[in-house]
Each structure stands twice: as structure tokens, then as C-alpha cells.
Short mmCIF file of C-alpha atoms and ligand atoms in Angstrom, two decimals:
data_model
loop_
_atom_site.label_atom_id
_atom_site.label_comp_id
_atom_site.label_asym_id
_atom_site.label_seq_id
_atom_site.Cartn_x
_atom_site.Cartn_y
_atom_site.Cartn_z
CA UNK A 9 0.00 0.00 0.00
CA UNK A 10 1.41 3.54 -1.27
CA UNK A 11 1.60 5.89 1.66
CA UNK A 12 -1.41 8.54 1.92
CA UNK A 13 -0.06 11.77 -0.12
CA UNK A 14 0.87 14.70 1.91
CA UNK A 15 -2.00 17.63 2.31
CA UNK A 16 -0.63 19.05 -1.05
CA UNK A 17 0.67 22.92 -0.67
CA UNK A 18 0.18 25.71 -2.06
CA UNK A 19 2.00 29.11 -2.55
CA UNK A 20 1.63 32.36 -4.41
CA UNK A 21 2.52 36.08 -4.23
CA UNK A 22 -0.86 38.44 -4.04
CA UNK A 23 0.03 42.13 -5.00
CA UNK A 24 -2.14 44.57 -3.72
CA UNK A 25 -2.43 47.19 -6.14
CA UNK A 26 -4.28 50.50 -6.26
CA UNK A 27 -4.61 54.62 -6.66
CA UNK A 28 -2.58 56.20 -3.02
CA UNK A 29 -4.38 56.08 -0.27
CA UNK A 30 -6.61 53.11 -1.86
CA UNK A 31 -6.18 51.82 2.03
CA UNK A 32 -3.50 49.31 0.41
CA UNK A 33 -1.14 49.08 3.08
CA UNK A 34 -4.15 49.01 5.97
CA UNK A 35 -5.33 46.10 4.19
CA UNK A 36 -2.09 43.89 4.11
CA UNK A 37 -1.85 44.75 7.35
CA UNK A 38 -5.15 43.34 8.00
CA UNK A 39 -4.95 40.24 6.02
CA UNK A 40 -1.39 38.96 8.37
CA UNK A 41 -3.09 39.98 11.30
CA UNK A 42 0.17 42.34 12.49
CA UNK A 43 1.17 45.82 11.74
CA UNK A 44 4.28 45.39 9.26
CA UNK A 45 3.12 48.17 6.69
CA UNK A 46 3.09 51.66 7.83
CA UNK A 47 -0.27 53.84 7.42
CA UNK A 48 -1.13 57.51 6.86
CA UNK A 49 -4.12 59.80 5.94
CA UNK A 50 -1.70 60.95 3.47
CA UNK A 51 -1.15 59.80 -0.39
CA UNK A 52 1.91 58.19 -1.07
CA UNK A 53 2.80 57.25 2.29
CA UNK A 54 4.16 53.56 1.05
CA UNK A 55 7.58 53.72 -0.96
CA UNK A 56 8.39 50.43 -1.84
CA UNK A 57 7.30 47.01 -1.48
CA UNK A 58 6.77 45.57 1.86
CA UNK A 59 5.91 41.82 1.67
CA UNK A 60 3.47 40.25 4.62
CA UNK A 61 3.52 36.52 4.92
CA UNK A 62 0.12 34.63 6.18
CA UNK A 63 -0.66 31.01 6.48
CA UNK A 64 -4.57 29.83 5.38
CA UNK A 65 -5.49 26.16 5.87
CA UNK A 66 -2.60 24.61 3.47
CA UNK A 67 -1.85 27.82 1.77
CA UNK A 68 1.40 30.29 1.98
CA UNK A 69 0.06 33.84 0.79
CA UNK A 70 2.73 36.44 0.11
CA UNK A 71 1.30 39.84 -0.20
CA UNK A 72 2.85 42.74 -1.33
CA UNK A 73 1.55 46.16 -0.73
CA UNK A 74 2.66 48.64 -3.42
CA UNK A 75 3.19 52.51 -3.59
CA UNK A 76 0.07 53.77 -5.33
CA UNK A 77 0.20 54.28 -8.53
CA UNK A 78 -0.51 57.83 -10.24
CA UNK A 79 0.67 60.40 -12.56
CA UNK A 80 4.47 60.65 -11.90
CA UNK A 81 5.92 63.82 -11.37
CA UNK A 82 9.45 63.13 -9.61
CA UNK A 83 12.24 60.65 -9.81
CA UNK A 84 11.09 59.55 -6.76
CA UNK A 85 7.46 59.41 -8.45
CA UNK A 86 8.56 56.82 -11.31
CA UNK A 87 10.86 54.62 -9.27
CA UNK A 88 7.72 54.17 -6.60
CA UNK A 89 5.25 53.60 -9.28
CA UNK A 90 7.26 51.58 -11.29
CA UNK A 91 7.84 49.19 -8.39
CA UNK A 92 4.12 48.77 -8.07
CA UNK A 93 3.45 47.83 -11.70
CA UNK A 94 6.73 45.33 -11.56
CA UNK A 95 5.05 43.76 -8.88
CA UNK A 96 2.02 43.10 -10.55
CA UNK A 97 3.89 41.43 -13.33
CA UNK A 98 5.53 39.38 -11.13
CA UNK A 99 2.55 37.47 -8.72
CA UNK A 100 0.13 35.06 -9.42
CA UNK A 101 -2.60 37.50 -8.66
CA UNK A 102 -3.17 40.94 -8.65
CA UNK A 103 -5.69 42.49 -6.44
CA UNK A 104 -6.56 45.61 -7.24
CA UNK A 105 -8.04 47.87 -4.47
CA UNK A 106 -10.52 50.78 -5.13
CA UNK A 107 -11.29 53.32 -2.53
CA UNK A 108 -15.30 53.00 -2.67
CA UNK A 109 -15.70 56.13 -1.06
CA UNK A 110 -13.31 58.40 -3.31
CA UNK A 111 -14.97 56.07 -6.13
CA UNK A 112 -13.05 55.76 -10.06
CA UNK A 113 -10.99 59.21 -10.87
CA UNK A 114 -8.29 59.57 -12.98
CA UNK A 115 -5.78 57.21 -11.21
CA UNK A 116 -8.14 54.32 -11.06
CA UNK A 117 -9.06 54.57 -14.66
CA UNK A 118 -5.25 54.40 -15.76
CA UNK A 119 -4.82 51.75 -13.52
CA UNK A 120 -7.45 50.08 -14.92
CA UNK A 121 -6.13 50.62 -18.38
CA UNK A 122 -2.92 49.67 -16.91
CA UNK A 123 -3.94 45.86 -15.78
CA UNK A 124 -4.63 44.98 -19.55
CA UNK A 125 -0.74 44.34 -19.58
CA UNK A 126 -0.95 42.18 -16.82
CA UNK A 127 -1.20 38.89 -16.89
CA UNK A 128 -1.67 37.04 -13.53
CA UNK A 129 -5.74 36.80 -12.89
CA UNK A 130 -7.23 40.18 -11.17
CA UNK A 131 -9.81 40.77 -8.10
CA UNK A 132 -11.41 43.55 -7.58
CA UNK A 133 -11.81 44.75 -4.09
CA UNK A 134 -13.51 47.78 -3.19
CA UNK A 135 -12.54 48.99 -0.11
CA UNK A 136 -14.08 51.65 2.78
CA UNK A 137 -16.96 49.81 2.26
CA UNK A 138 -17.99 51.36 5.94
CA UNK A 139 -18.26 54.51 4.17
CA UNK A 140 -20.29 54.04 1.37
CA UNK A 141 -23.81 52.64 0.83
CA UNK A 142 -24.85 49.60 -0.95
CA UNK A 143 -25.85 50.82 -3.72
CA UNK A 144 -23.32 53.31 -4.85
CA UNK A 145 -20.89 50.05 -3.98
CA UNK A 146 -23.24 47.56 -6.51
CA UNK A 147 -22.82 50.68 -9.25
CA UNK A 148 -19.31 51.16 -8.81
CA UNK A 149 -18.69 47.15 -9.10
CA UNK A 150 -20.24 46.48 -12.35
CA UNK A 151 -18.80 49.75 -13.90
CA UNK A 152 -15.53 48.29 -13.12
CA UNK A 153 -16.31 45.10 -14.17
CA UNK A 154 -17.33 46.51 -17.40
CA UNK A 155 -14.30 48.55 -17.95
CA UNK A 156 -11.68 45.16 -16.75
CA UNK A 157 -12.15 41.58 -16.96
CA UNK A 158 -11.95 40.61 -13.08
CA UNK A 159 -12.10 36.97 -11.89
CA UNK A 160 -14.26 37.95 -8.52
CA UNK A 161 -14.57 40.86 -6.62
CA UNK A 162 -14.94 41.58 -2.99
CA UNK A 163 -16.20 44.42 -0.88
CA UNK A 164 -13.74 45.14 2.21
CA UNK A 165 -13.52 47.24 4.98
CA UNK A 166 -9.97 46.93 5.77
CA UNK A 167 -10.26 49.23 8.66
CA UNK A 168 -13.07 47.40 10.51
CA UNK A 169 -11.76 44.19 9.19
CA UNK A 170 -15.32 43.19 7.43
CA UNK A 171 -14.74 40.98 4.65
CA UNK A 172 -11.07 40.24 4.93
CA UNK A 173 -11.71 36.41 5.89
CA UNK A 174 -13.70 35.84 3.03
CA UNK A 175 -10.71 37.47 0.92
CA UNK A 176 -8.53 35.85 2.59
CA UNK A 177 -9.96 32.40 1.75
CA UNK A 178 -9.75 33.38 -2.10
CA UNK A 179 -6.27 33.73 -2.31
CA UNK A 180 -5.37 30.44 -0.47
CA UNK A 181 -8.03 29.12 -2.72
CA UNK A 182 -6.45 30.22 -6.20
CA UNK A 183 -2.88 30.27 -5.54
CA UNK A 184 -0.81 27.80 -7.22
CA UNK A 185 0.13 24.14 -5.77
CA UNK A 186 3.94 24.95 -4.56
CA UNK A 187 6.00 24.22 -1.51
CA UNK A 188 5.88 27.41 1.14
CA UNK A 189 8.89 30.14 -0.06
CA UNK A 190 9.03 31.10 3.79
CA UNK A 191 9.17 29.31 7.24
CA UNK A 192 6.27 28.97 9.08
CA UNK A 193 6.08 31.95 11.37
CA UNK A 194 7.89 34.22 9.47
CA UNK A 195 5.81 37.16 8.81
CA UNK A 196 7.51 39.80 6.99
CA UNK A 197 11.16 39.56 5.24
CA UNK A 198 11.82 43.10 6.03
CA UNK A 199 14.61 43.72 8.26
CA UNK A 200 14.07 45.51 11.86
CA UNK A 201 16.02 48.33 10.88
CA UNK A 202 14.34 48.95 7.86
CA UNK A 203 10.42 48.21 10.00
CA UNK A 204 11.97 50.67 12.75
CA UNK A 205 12.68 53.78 10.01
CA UNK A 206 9.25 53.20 8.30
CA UNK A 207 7.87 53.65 11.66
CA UNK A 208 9.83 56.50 12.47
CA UNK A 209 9.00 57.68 8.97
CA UNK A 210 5.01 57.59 9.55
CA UNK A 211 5.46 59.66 12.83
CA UNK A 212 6.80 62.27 11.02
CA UNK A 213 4.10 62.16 8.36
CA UNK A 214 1.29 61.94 11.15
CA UNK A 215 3.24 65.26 12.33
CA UNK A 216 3.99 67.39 9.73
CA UNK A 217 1.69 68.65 7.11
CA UNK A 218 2.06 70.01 3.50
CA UNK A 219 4.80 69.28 1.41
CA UNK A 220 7.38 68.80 3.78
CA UNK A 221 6.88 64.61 4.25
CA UNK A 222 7.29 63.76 0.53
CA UNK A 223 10.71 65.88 1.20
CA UNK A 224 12.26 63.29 3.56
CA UNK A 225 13.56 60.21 4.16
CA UNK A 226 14.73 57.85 7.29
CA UNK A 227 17.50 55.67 7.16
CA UNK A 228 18.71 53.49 10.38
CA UNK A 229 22.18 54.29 10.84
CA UNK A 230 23.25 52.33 14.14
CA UNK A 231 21.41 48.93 15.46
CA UNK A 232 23.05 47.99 18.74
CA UNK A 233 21.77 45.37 21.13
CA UNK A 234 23.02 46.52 24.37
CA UNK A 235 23.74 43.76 27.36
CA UNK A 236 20.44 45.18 29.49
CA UNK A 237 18.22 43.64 26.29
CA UNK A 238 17.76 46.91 24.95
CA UNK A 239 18.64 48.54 21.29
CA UNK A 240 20.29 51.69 20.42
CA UNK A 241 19.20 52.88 17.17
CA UNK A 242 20.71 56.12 15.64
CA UNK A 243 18.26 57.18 12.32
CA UNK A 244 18.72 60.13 10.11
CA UNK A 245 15.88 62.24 8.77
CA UNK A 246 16.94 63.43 5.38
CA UNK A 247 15.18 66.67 4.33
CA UNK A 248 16.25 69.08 1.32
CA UNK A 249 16.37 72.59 2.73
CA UNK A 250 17.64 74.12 6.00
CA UNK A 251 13.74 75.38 6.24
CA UNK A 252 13.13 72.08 6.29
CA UNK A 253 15.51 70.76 9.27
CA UNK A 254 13.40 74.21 10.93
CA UNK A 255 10.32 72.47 10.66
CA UNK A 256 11.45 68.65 11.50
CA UNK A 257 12.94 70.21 14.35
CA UNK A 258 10.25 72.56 15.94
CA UNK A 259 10.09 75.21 18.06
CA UNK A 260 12.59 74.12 20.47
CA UNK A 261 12.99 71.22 19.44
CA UNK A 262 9.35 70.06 20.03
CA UNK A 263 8.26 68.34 16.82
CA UNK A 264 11.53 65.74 16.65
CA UNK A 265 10.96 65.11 20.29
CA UNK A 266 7.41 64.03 19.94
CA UNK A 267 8.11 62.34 16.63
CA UNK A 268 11.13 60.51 18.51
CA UNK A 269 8.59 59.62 21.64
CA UNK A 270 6.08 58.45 18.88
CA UNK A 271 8.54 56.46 17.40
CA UNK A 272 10.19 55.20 20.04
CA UNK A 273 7.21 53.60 21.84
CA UNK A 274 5.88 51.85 18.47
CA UNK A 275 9.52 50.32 17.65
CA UNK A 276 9.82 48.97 21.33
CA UNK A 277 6.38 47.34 20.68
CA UNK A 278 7.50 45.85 17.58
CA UNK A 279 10.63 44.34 18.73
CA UNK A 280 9.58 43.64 21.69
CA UNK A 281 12.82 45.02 23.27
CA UNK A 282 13.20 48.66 24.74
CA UNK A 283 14.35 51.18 22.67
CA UNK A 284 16.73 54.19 22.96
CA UNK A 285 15.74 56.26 19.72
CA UNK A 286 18.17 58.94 18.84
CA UNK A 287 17.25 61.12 15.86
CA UNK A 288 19.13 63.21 13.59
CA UNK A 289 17.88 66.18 11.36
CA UNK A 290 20.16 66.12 8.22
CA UNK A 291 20.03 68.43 5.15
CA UNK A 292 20.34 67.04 1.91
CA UNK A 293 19.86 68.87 -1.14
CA UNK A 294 18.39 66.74 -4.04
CA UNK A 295 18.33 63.32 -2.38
CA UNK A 296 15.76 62.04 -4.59
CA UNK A 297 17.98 62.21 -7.46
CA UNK A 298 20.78 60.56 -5.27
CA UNK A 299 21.12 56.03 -6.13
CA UNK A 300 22.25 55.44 -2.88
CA UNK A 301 18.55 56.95 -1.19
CA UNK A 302 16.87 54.69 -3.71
CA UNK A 303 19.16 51.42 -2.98
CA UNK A 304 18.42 52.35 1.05
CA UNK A 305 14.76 52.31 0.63
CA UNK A 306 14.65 49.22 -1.88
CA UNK A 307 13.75 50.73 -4.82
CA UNK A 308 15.63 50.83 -8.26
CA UNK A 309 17.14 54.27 -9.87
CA UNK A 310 15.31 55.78 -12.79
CA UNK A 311 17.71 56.78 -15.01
CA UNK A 312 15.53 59.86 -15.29
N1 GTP B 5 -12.97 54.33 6.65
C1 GTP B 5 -11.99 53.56 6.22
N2 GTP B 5 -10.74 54.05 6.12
C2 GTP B 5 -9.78 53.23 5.68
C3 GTP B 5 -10.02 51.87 5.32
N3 GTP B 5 -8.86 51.33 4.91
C4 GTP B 5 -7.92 52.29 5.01
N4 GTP B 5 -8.46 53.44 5.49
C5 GTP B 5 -7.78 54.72 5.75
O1 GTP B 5 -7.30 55.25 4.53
C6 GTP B 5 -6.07 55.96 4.73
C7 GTP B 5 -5.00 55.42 3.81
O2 GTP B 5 -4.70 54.09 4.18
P1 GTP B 5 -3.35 53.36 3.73
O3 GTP B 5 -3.48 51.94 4.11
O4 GTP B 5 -2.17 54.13 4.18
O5 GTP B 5 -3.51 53.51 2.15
P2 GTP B 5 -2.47 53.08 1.01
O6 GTP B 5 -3.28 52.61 -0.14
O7 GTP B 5 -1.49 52.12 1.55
O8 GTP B 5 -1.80 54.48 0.67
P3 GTP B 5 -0.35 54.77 -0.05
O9 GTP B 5 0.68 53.96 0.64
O10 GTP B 5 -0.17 56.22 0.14
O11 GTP B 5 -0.54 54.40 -1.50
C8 GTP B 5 -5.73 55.79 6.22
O12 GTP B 5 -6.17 56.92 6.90
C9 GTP B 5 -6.52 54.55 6.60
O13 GTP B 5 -6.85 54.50 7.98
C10 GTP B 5 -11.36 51.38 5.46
O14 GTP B 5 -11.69 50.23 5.17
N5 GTP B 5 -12.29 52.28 5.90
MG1 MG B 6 0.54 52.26 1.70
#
């Protein structure tokens, strides 16, 4: 007698695309059940990809949460929005996510031009569905599903959580038969220091207003693990005027040091190791057209 076959696997990489501020990043959080993506009321808060890993029944789901894609302006712009397309051509399904609310503007329908070059099956979710009533959601559904051939779609609050199980149980349903990429429990591949500047990073975008985020960046200089259990971690704020380092700073130094508190207490959580935060205010003129920026947040160059 033949021994009963293993519960056959599978495994797949889910992007989750969509217009900024689609509630992208809220969502992936959502769907591996642990904050690993940061989250803002702002557009363009995510910069690169940030993988979550989640286990369903026999299933391995690797989602990626994308910048949002729009009209490029910057350097910056392109090498963010091309990530998120590259993505898309590169997992076995591509869910795109539609802020129900905001409903189908410009963004959405290039996106949705966009996805006829893609060829991994699509899902529709519209998200915010707290927001919005039933039938505005049933109108905006089939116009979408008019406009792009989608295999299912799904209305979500990722917020409140409503509808994510059912998700969820799609993806684990429809990914390919595959041995799991990642062990068990892992649930992100990001590196801490890399999880501790995004963090720092949303702080300062919660705090400051206008312009003035889409102006900076936070790199983790120093990681130490000190013999009491705690870490040391040095970051630099990157901004590209000395106005700039003004406003970071504060009057008396009263925006970095609630951004650093802020910081501080959310890294400690996620490490689950006390932190001493020290921040650094540095000018930088033009570092969105500097590589080395682009290589430290994990996103490629644009030539232009
Ligand atoms: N009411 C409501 N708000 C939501 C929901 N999902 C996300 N949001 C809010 O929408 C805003 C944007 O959420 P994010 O998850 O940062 O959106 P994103 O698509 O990742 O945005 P970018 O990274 O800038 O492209 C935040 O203020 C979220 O709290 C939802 O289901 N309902
Ligand atoms: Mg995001």
C-alpha cells in the first residue's frame, strides 16, 4: 500500500495594487493579522514594497503592498510607481483595491487601463466599504467590471476588518500548488532596521503637514543590542532645505521630540525590546535624485 499523499501545498505572491491612499497598506496589514506596513491619511505614504507573509489552511500567501500608482511627477514618483506595476507582473494575482468612497478618478481609470498588460488573474476589491452605501458600492462594481475583466470581486472594509476572511480564503483558494517560499512563522522579510525607520517615517508624516513629508527620508544608521536587552538605534531624517531641518525640528525642538517619543514607543512594541531612539535632522539637497537613497529604501534608480 502507497503511503497517503501529503495535504498538497500551495503558494503564491498576491500584490495589492491601487490609486494612493486606496487603504492598500491598511489592508495587508489586515490580512497577516500584524502591523508590518506603515499607514497615513496621506497619499503616497508607502515607498516600496513591503511583503506580509500569512498562512490559510494549506496555503502560503505572500502579499505585497505597493506605492500607489498615479501620474508621476518626480524621480522619486517613477521609481515608486514603477515598483508597483513590476510587482504586478511578477505574482500570481493581482488584487486591485478601489477606494469605494473616493470612487473611479483619474488614477483608477489608468490603472485600470494599466492591468490589460498584466497577466496574472485580477480581483477587484472595493474597499471603505464602511463609508459608502450599498448601492453606490453595486454601481461602482459592475462599472468596473465593465471597464476590466476581473475573476471575482470583494467588498472590504480593511479598517473594521469586514470581509477580509472571506478574501482571505480566495487567495489560499487560487494560488498555485507549490512548496511554502518562507518558514512557518515568518511574517515579513523586512529587516528591523528597515520596520523601525518606516515607523519612524510615519510619525513624522502623522506630524507634519504640506509638502514637507514627501521631502524626507529615514534611514537606520546604528542597530546595537546593548547587554540590558535593549537597542540603540541612531536614524537620520533626510530633508532638502535648511527650512526644512526648521520644521522637523520645531520650536525648540518640540516636533523631533514628539516624533522621537512616537517612534520610540511603536519600535519597542515591535521588537519587543526597549528602545533608545536617537534622531538626527540632516540636510540634503536633491536626495531624490541621489542612487544610494533609492538602494536604502529598496527601490531601483530611474535613469531619469
Ligand atoms: N474608513 C476607512 N478608512 C480606511 C479603510 N482602509 C484604510 N483606510 C484609511 O485610509 C487611509 C490610507 O490608508 P493606507 O493603508 O495608508 O492607504 P495606502 O493605499 O497604503 O496608501 P499609499 O501607501 O499612500 O498608496 C488611512 O487613513 C486609513 O486608515 C477602510 O476600510 N475604511
Ligand atoms: Mg501604503
Amino acid at each position: 500500500m502507497a503511503e497517503p499523499a501529503a495535504p498538497a501545498t500551495r503558494c503564491g505572491f498576491v500584490a495589492l495594487i491601487g490609486a494612493p491612499n486606496a487603504g492598500k497598506s491598511t489592508l495587508l496589514n489586515a490580512l497577516v493579522g500584524t502591523k508590518i506596513s506603515i499607514v497615513t491619511p496621506k497619499v503616497q505614504t508607502t515607498r516600496a514594497l513591503i511583503r506580509g507573509i500569512a498562512i490559510e489552511g494549506s496555503a502560503q500567501l505572500i502579499f505585497v503592498d505597493t506605492p500607489g500608482i498615479f501620474a508621476p511627477r518626480r524621480r522619486l514618483d517613477r521609481a515608486m510607481v514603477g515598483s508597483a506595476w513590476g510587482s504586478a507582473q511578477d505574482s500570481e494575482i493581482v488584487a486591485l483595491l478601489i477606494d469605494a468612497h473616493k470612487g473611479v478618478q483619474e488614477d483608477e481609470e489608468a490603472i485600470v487601463r494599466g492591468l490589460a498588460e498584466v497577466r496574472a488573474p485580477k480581483v477587484l476589491v472595493l474597499n471603505k466599504v464602511d463609508l459608502v452605501e450599498k448601492p453606490k458600492l453595486l454601481a461602482l462594481a459592475q462599472a468596473l467590471n465593465e471597464s476590466a475583466a476581473f475573476a471575482a470581486t470583494f467588498m472590504v472594509s480593511a479598517r473594521s476588518g469586514d470581509g477580509v476572511a472571506d478574501l482571505k480564503s480566495y487567495f489560499a483558494a487560487h494560488v498555485p500548488p507549490g512548496p511554502w517560499l518562507y518558514p512557518e512563522d515568518q511574517i515579513s522579510d523586512a529587516p528591523l532596521r528597515q520596520l523601525a525607520a518606516e515607523i519612524t517615517r510615519e510619525k513624522l508624516y502623522l506630524r507634519l503637514h504640506q509638502e514637507l513629508p514627501y521631502q524626507s527620508t529615514v534611514e537606520t544608521e546604528v542597530w546595537k543590542e546593548l547587554k540590558d536587552g535593549a537597542v540603540r538605534i541612531e536614524q537620520t531624517i533626510y530633508v532638502e532645505r535648511e527650512s526644512q531641518r526648521k520644521i522637523v525640528l520645531g520650536k525648540g525642538g518640540q516636533a523631533i521630540k514628539a516624533i522621537g517619543a512616537a517612534a520610540r514607543a511603536d519600535i519597542a512594541a515591535a521588537i519587543e525590546h526597549p528602545v533608545h531612539l536617537f534622531l538626527f535632522v540632516k540636510v540634503r539637497e536633491g536626495w531624490g535624485d541621489d542612487p544610494e537613497r533609492y538602494r536604502e529604501m529598496g527601490l531601483e534608480f530611474p535613469r531619469e
